[in-house]
């Protein structure tokens, strides 16, 4: 099979990225990233998710610039107002501007989501690959511990941890991280058990590589893509857990504009002034969906079986 | 035989325990001289690859003795042994790490063994297996099956072993690529004075590559022959005869009828 | 050749298009198939499997298929509706793939799968289907059909699995069978047995067979005619008996690259490839 038409209009950067004979390791790696990006670009829903995430990230970063009101300024004379030119998404039960609070809330939500991911992914990866590669009693002990964590619904477990640690955003992060690593560990373990029987692992064993070297240099790089994809998919549930904790009053504390906490206070007025609850609710929904779409796309792109 | 380089004594390999256990290899014995090429042939499940994996050190659960250069191999192998003996796997699509650049594949054994002049050695070995230096920065998925197998061979030879264990190195490749790889393996053996132990299900390939051949069936070594005896059909076991008949190519038969 | 071929292909082209490039998998392929066994031989990337799939209209969605003619009996395979194709597949054109492990449903007893295949194409009671399935198992030389009927796919060996596949595919009495590397996963001694079963059934049914393989010798042994493909093009078509006298340098090259028991040599010949072959007129 042969190529008939090469890529049109080769610019210099493009030529460098598509040169079939890379001249340095850096070029080869950039080419690989370029191919992944091209693959992701073809995936419409992943691109949509990525766009939503970018918008949310921009909202969080530039919140002070685009917010129209002080998020703590109460205006009891204008409480539960409908959306208007003054208050784009209306006001809450204390007359605070919902639009501005939503923007600052994005900061808290993303802070919780990323911190949780950064804590839980390496823990899950390490425990999963160790367990899967070493096998035997190490595997048995580690997996029983993992199962204990998996046996409880994550929100219930997070609730227990938060009530022990005390409410607050950082404790919420710790609590959610404690519930987020077990599924990742299970995934990494399953992948490792397949990888460790593959010929390329046998080949490095025959080169005299130590177990540690095999684990870190050969097994983990193979697990990382699926872990990244899985963590991205998990972001949705992390955000929901954070919102849930906020909703139950155990996460971010009022007057913090965390979305779950906003939803929680808006609950009282859900029958009379439903838009107050709708704004944070839709924000939570959109972010969760966006992370899910991106996670799905990443899973396809990062799969090493298709370059 | 005076001083065999590799010798198997009474090698038995079982999988599982007790009643459900299977004897994969039963009392296999053979000796290979330095510089010789020895072939194991049989159908799937006959135990030929199991023997190879036990010799390589991938499966320490065997009974009997394996001697390399006169000394018995321990079940847990050290680095020094891996410099003497390396293995080429059947499927070049599975034996290269999918995320490692060719250069990293080749540099790793040099790092582990603490060898010097790494870049020089990589350039030399790539040209030895017939690839130009441009292949250094390629990933496996960009390479054809034949190119991958060349990289896999380069990876084994870069530590300068004396014995190469070849597990059906061409059965996953097209016939024209098979010819290239077999020629390459023969040339490398000549140039470097290597000893080969090769496993295959293809009798014509084994007869082409090896001086002496053992036919295996159900974990036993049924018959040991020279490639001359295989070619002339001077075999004693019925199974070997059946195997030979089933493997004879149509074109050869046609020529025999015509002639 | 009979005046009305079972299958007639003229200038079949299969292209795969992605963002930056077009891959031409099959180029201007033409052949007629009568009641005979045609072998299609080629190395990986020769387009032999894509040809087989295109005839069943089972090509991946990214494939663009064009042809001047792609006619099966009276039916234009290119224009046939999907529901027409559903009737054709299995009923009139059957396909046997390399590994029965992937083609058989692992959760259903093999006998039942054969009986279901029968019922799908010929209306009849389960009792009737069972009898036919049992008869079919006997036809593929399975010694104890009663026992094998009740086995699950993982309980049968590769050779028996492939014979079961043959039984399942031939029970609907198709006119055309496409076998894609049906014996490549089997050991040499089992291979022979499966091939003789396939031969027997195809000849009894008076069906046509397209046998796709990478193994020139096997195809020469088994088929009436051999078509050699290279990079999507048919380079040469010749009767199997004359394969030893093949003229095309590629066919010769393939034959010479095989190690031979009767011709010991120090170095195997490696086929030389000439890009001009792709532009030369198709070998008929």
CSV table of N, CA and C in Angstrom, one decimal, chain A residues 52-162:
chain,number,residue,atom,x,y,z
A,52,UNK,N,-15.1,23.5,26.3
A,52,UNK,CA,-15.8,23.8,27.5
A,52,UNK,C,-14.8,24.0,28.7
A,53,UNK,N,-13.9,23.0,28.8
A,53,UNK,CA,-12.9,23.1,29.9
A,53,UNK,C,-12.1,24.4,29.8
A,54,UNK,N,-11.7,24.7,28.6
A,54,UNK,CA,-10.9,25.9,28.4
A,54,UNK,C,-11.7,27.1,28.8
A,55,UNK,N,-13.0,27.2,28.5
A,55,UNK,CA,-13.8,28.3,28.9
A,55,UNK,C,-13.9,28.4,30.4
A,56,UNK,N,-14.1,27.2,31.0
A,56,UNK,CA,-14.2,27.2,32.5
A,56,UNK,C,-12.9,27.6,33.1
A,57,UNK,N,-11.8,27.1,32.6
A,57,UNK,CA,-10.5,27.5,33.1
A,57,UNK,C,-10.2,29.0,33.0
A,58,UNK,N,-10.6,29.5,31.8
A,58,UNK,CA,-10.4,31.0,31.6
A,58,UNK,C,-11.3,31.8,32.6
A,59,UNK,N,-12.5,31.3,32.8
A,59,UNK,CA,-13.4,31.9,33.8
A,59,UNK,C,-12.7,32.0,35.1
A,60,UNK,N,-12.1,30.8,35.5
A,60,UNK,CA,-11.5,30.8,36.8
A,60,UNK,C,-10.3,31.7,36.9
A,61,UNK,N,-9.5,31.7,35.9
A,61,UNK,CA,-8.3,32.5,35.9
A,61,UNK,C,-8.6,34.0,35.9
A,62,UNK,N,-9.5,34.4,35.0
A,62,UNK,CA,-9.8,35.8,34.8
A,62,UNK,C,-11.0,36.3,35.6
A,63,UNK,N,-11.4,35.5,36.6
A,63,UNK,CA,-12.6,35.8,37.4
A,63,UNK,C,-12.6,37.3,37.9
A,64,UNK,N,-11.5,37.8,38.5
A,64,UNK,CA,-11.6,39.2,39.0
A,64,UNK,C,-11.8,40.2,37.9
A,65,UNK,N,-11.4,39.9,36.6
A,65,UNK,CA,-11.6,40.8,35.5
A,65,UNK,C,-13.0,40.8,35.0
A,66,UNK,N,-13.5,39.6,34.9
A,66,UNK,CA,-14.8,39.5,34.2
A,66,UNK,C,-16.0,39.5,35.2
A,67,UNK,N,-15.7,39.4,36.5
A,67,UNK,CA,-16.9,39.5,37.4
A,67,UNK,C,-17.4,40.9,37.4
A,68,UNK,N,-18.7,41.0,37.7
A,68,UNK,CA,-19.4,42.3,37.6
A,68,UNK,C,-19.6,42.9,39.0
A,69,UNK,N,-19.6,42.0,40.0
A,69,UNK,CA,-19.9,42.5,41.4
A,69,UNK,C,-18.9,41.9,42.4
A,70,UNK,N,-18.9,42.5,43.6
A,70,UNK,CA,-18.2,41.8,44.7
A,70,UNK,C,-19.0,40.6,45.1
A,71,UNK,N,-18.3,39.5,45.2
A,71,UNK,CA,-19.1,38.3,45.5
A,71,UNK,C,-19.6,38.2,46.9
A,72,UNK,N,-19.1,39.0,47.8
A,72,UNK,CA,-19.6,38.9,49.2
A,72,UNK,C,-20.6,40.1,49.5
A,73,UNK,N,-20.7,41.0,48.6
A,73,UNK,CA,-21.5,42.2,48.8
A,73,UNK,C,-23.0,41.8,48.9
A,74,UNK,N,-23.6,42.0,50.0
A,74,UNK,CA,-25.0,41.6,50.1
A,74,UNK,C,-25.9,42.8,49.8
A,75,UNK,N,-27.1,42.6,49.2
A,75,UNK,CA,-28.0,43.6,48.9
A,75,UNK,C,-29.4,43.1,49.2
A,76,UNK,N,-29.7,43.2,50.5
A,76,UNK,CA,-30.9,42.5,50.9
A,76,UNK,C,-32.2,43.0,50.3
A,77,UNK,N,-32.1,44.3,49.8
A,77,UNK,CA,-33.3,44.8,49.2
A,77,UNK,C,-33.5,44.2,47.8
A,78,UNK,N,-32.5,43.6,47.3
A,78,UNK,CA,-32.7,43.0,45.9
A,78,UNK,C,-32.4,41.5,45.9
A,79,UNK,N,-32.9,40.8,46.9
A,79,UNK,CA,-32.6,39.4,47.0
A,79,UNK,C,-33.5,38.6,46.1
A,80,UNK,N,-33.0,37.4,45.6
A,80,UNK,CA,-33.7,36.5,44.7
A,80,UNK,C,-34.3,37.2,43.5
A,81,UNK,N,-33.4,38.2,43.0
A,81,UNK,CA,-33.9,38.9,41.8
A,81,UNK,C,-33.7,38.0,40.5
A,82,UNK,N,-34.6,38.3,39.6
A,82,UNK,CA,-34.5,37.5,38.3
A,82,UNK,C,-33.3,38.1,37.5
A,83,UNK,N,-32.8,37.3,36.5
A,83,UNK,CA,-31.8,37.8,35.7
A,83,UNK,C,-32.1,39.1,35.1
A,84,UNK,N,-31.2,40.0,35.0
A,84,UNK,CA,-31.4,41.4,34.5
A,84,UNK,C,-30.1,41.9,33.9
A,85,UNK,N,-30.2,43.1,33.4
A,85,UNK,CA,-28.9,43.7,32.8
A,85,UNK,C,-27.9,44.0,34.0
A,86,UNK,N,-28.4,44.3,35.2
A,86,UNK,CA,-27.6,44.5,36.3
A,86,UNK,C,-27.0,43.2,36.8
A,87,UNK,N,-27.8,42.2,37.0
A,87,UNK,CA,-27.4,40.9,37.5
A,87,UNK,C,-27.7,39.9,36.5
A,88,UNK,N,-26.7,39.5,35.7
A,88,UNK,CA,-26.9,38.6,34.5
A,88,UNK,C,-27.6,37.3,34.8
A,89,UNK,N,-27.3,36.7,36.0
A,89,UNK,CA,-27.9,35.5,36.3
A,89,UNK,C,-28.8,35.6,37.6
A,90,UNK,N,-29.1,36.9,37.9
A,90,UNK,CA,-30.0,37.1,39.1
A,90,UNK,C,-29.1,37.2,40.3
A,91,UNK,N,-29.8,37.2,41.5
A,91,UNK,CA,-29.1,37.3,42.8
A,91,UNK,C,-29.6,36.2,43.7
A,92,UNK,N,-28.8,35.9,44.7
A,92,UNK,CA,-29.2,34.8,45.6
A,92,UNK,C,-30.0,35.3,46.8
A,93,UNK,N,-30.1,34.5,47.8
A,93,UNK,CA,-31.0,34.8,48.9
A,93,UNK,C,-30.5,36.0,49.8
A,94,UNK,N,-29.2,36.4,49.6
A,94,UNK,CA,-28.7,37.5,50.3
A,94,UNK,C,-28.4,38.7,49.3
A,95,UNK,N,-28.9,38.6,48.1
A,95,UNK,CA,-28.8,39.6,47.1
A,95,UNK,C,-27.4,39.7,46.4
A,96,UNK,N,-26.6,38.6,46.5
A,96,UNK,CA,-25.3,38.6,45.9
A,96,UNK,C,-25.4,38.2,44.5
A,97,UNK,N,-24.5,38.7,43.6
A,97,UNK,CA,-24.6,38.4,42.2
A,97,UNK,C,-24.2,37.0,41.9
A,98,UNK,N,-25.1,36.2,41.3
A,98,UNK,CA,-24.8,34.8,41.0
A,98,UNK,C,-23.8,34.6,40.0
A,99,UNK,N,-23.8,35.4,38.9
A,99,UNK,CA,-22.8,35.3,37.8
A,99,UNK,C,-21.4,35.4,38.4
A,100,UNK,N,-21.2,36.4,39.2
A,100,UNK,CA,-19.8,36.6,39.7
A,100,UNK,C,-19.4,35.5,40.7
A,101,UNK,N,-20.4,35.0,41.5
A,101,UNK,CA,-20.1,34.0,42.4
A,101,UNK,C,-19.7,32.7,41.7
A,102,UNK,N,-20.4,32.5,40.5
A,102,UNK,CA,-20.2,31.3,39.7
A,102,UNK,C,-18.7,31.3,39.2
A,103,UNK,N,-18.3,32.5,38.7
A,103,UNK,CA,-16.9,32.6,38.2
A,103,UNK,C,-15.9,32.2,39.3
A,104,UNK,N,-16.0,32.8,40.4
A,104,UNK,CA,-15.1,32.5,41.5
A,104,UNK,C,-15.2,31.1,42.0
A,105,UNK,N,-16.5,30.5,41.9
A,105,UNK,CA,-16.7,29.1,42.3
A,105,UNK,C,-15.9,28.2,41.4
A,106,UNK,N,-15.7,28.6,40.1
A,106,UNK,CA,-15.0,27.7,39.2
A,106,UNK,C,-13.5,27.5,39.7
A,107,UNK,N,-13.0,28.5,40.4
A,107,UNK,CA,-11.6,28.4,40.9
A,107,UNK,C,-11.6,27.3,42.0
A,108,UNK,N,-12.6,27.3,42.9
A,108,UNK,CA,-12.6,26.3,43.9
A,108,UNK,C,-12.8,24.9,43.3
A,109,UNK,N,-13.7,24.8,42.4
A,109,UNK,CA,-14.0,23.5,41.8
A,109,UNK,C,-12.8,22.9,41.1
A,110,UNK,N,-12.2,23.7,40.3
A,110,UNK,CA,-11.0,23.2,39.6
A,110,UNK,C,-9.8,22.9,40.6
A,111,UNK,N,-9.7,23.7,41.6
A,111,UNK,CA,-8.7,23.5,42.6
A,111,UNK,C,-8.9,22.1,43.2
A,112,UNK,N,-10.1,21.8,43.6
A,112,UNK,CA,-10.4,20.5,44.2
A,112,UNK,C,-10.1,19.4,43.3
A,113,UNK,N,-10.6,19.6,42.0
A,113,UNK,CA,-10.5,18.5,41.0
A,113,UNK,C,-9.1,18.2,40.7
A,114,UNK,N,-8.3,19.2,40.5
A,114,UNK,CA,-6.9,18.9,40.1
A,114,UNK,C,-6.0,18.4,41.2
A,115,UNK,N,-6.3,19.0,42.4
A,115,UNK,CA,-5.5,18.6,43.6
A,115,UNK,C,-5.8,17.1,43.8
A,116,UNK,N,-7.1,16.7,43.8
A,116,UNK,CA,-7.4,15.3,44.0
A,116,UNK,C,-6.8,14.4,43.0
A,117,UNK,N,-6.8,14.9,41.7
A,117,UNK,CA,-6.2,14.0,40.6
A,117,UNK,C,-4.7,13.9,40.9
A,118,UNK,N,-4.1,14.9,41.3
A,118,UNK,CA,-2.6,14.9,41.5
A,118,UNK,C,-2.2,14.0,42.6
A,119,UNK,N,-3.1,13.9,43.7
A,119,UNK,CA,-2.8,13.1,44.8
A,119,UNK,C,-3.2,11.6,44.5
A,120,UNK,N,-4.4,11.4,43.9
A,120,UNK,CA,-4.9,10.0,43.8
A,120,UNK,C,-4.2,9.2,42.6
A,121,UNK,N,-3.9,9.9,41.5
A,121,UNK,CA,-3.4,9.2,40.4
A,121,UNK,C,-2.1,8.5,40.7
A,122,UNK,N,-1.0,9.2,41.2
A,122,UNK,CA,0.2,8.5,41.5
A,122,UNK,C,0.1,7.4,42.5
A,123,UNK,N,-0.8,7.7,43.5
A,123,UNK,CA,-1.0,6.7,44.6
A,123,UNK,C,-1.6,5.4,43.9
A,124,UNK,N,-2.6,5.6,43.1
A,124,UNK,CA,-3.3,4.5,42.5
A,124,UNK,C,-2.3,3.7,41.6
A,125,UNK,N,-1.6,4.5,40.8
A,125,UNK,CA,-0.6,3.9,39.8
A,125,UNK,C,0.4,3.1,40.5
A,126,UNK,N,1.0,3.6,41.6
A,126,UNK,CA,2.0,3.0,42.3
A,126,UNK,C,1.5,1.7,43.0
A,127,UNK,N,0.4,1.8,43.7
A,127,UNK,CA,-0.1,0.6,44.3
A,127,UNK,C,-0.5,-0.5,43.3
A,128,UNK,N,-1.2,0.0,42.2
A,128,UNK,CA,-1.7,-1.0,41.2
A,128,UNK,C,-0.5,-1.7,40.5
A,129,UNK,N,0.5,-0.9,40.1
A,129,UNK,CA,1.6,-1.6,39.3
A,129,UNK,C,2.4,-2.5,40.3
A,130,UNK,N,2.6,-2.0,41.5
A,130,UNK,CA,3.4,-2.9,42.4
A,130,UNK,C,2.6,-4.2,42.7
A,131,UNK,N,1.4,-4.1,42.9
A,131,UNK,CA,0.5,-5.2,43.2
A,131,UNK,C,0.5,-6.2,42.1
A,132,UNK,N,0.3,-5.6,40.9
A,132,UNK,CA,0.2,-6.5,39.7
A,132,UNK,C,1.5,-7.1,39.3
A,133,UNK,N,2.6,-6.4,39.5
A,133,UNK,CA,3.9,-6.9,39.0
A,133,UNK,C,4.5,-7.9,40.0
A,134,UNK,N,4.4,-7.6,41.3
A,134,UNK,CA,5.0,-8.5,42.3
A,134,UNK,C,4.1,-9.7,42.6
A,135,UNK,N,2.8,-9.5,42.5
A,135,UNK,CA,1.9,-10.7,42.8
A,135,UNK,C,2.1,-11.2,44.2
A,136,UNK,N,1.7,-12.4,44.4
A,136,UNK,CA,1.9,-13.1,45.7
A,136,UNK,C,1.2,-12.4,46.8
A,137,UNK,N,1.8,-12.4,48.0
A,137,UNK,CA,1.2,-11.9,49.2
A,137,UNK,C,1.1,-10.3,49.1
A,138,UNK,N,2.0,-9.7,48.4
A,138,UNK,CA,2.0,-8.2,48.3
A,138,UNK,C,0.7,-7.9,47.6
A,139,UNK,N,0.4,-8.6,46.5
A,139,UNK,CA,-0.8,-8.4,45.8
A,139,UNK,C,-2.1,-8.6,46.6
A,140,UNK,N,-2.1,-9.7,47.3
A,140,UNK,CA,-3.2,-10.1,48.2
A,140,UNK,C,-3.5,-9.0,49.2
A,141,UNK,N,-2.5,-8.6,49.9
A,141,UNK,CA,-2.7,-7.5,51.0
A,141,UNK,C,-3.2,-6.2,50.4
A,142,UNK,N,-2.5,-5.8,49.3
A,142,UNK,CA,-2.8,-4.5,48.7
A,142,UNK,C,-4.2,-4.5,48.2
A,143,UNK,N,-4.6,-5.6,47.5
A,143,UNK,CA,-5.9,-5.6,46.9
A,143,UNK,C,-7.0,-5.7,47.9
A,144,UNK,N,-6.8,-6.4,49.0
A,144,UNK,CA,-7.8,-6.5,50.1
A,144,UNK,C,-8.0,-5.1,50.6
A,145,UNK,N,-6.9,-4.3,50.9
A,145,UNK,CA,-7.1,-3.0,51.4
A,145,UNK,C,-7.8,-2.1,50.4
A,146,UNK,N,-7.5,-2.3,49.1
A,146,UNK,CA,-8.2,-1.5,48.1
A,146,UNK,C,-9.7,-1.8,48.1
A,147,UNK,N,-10.0,-3.1,48.3
A,147,UNK,CA,-11.4,-3.5,48.2
A,147,UNK,C,-12.2,-2.9,49.4
A,148,UNK,N,-11.5,-2.8,50.5
A,148,UNK,CA,-12.2,-2.2,51.7
A,148,UNK,C,-12.6,-0.8,51.3
A,149,UNK,N,-11.7,0.0,50.6
A,149,UNK,CA,-12.0,1.3,50.2
A,149,UNK,C,-13.2,1.3,49.2
A,150,UNK,N,-13.1,0.3,48.3
A,150,UNK,CA,-14.1,0.2,47.2
A,150,UNK,C,-15.5,-0.2,47.7
A,151,UNK,N,-15.5,-0.8,48.9
A,151,UNK,CA,-16.8,-1.4,49.4
A,151,UNK,C,-17.8,-0.3,49.7
A,152,UNK,N,-17.3,0.9,50.1
A,152,UNK,CA,-18.2,2.0,50.5
A,152,UNK,C,-18.4,2.9,49.3
A,153,UNK,N,-19.6,3.4,49.2
A,153,UNK,CA,-19.8,4.5,48.2
A,153,UNK,C,-18.9,5.6,48.5
A,154,UNK,N,-18.3,6.3,47.5
A,154,UNK,CA,-17.3,7.2,47.7
A,154,UNK,C,-17.8,8.4,48.5
A,155,UNK,N,-19.0,8.8,48.3
A,155,UNK,CA,-19.4,10.0,49.1
A,155,UNK,C,-19.6,9.7,50.5
A,156,UNK,N,-20.0,8.5,50.9
A,156,UNK,CA,-20.2,8.0,52.2
A,156,UNK,C,-18.8,8.0,52.9
A,157,UNK,N,-17.9,7.5,52.2
A,157,UNK,CA,-16.5,7.3,52.7
A,157,UNK,C,-15.9,8.8,53.0
A,158,UNK,N,-16.1,9.6,52.0
A,158,UNK,CA,-15.6,11.0,52.1
A,158,UNK,C,-16.3,11.7,53.3
A,159,UNK,N,-17.6,11.4,53.4
A,159,UNK,CA,-18.3,12.0,54.6
A,159,UNK,C,-17.6,11.6,55.9
A,160,UNK,N,-17.3,10.3,56.0
A,160,UNK,CA,-16.7,9.8,57.2
A,160,UNK,C,-15.4,10.5,57.5
A,161,UNK,N,-14.6,10.6,56.4
A,161,UNK,CA,-13.3,11.2,56.6
A,161,UNK,C,-13.4,12.7,57.0
A,162,UNK,N,-14.3,13.4,56.3
A,162,UNK,CA,-14.5,14.8,56.6
A,162,UNK,C,-15.0,15.0,58.0
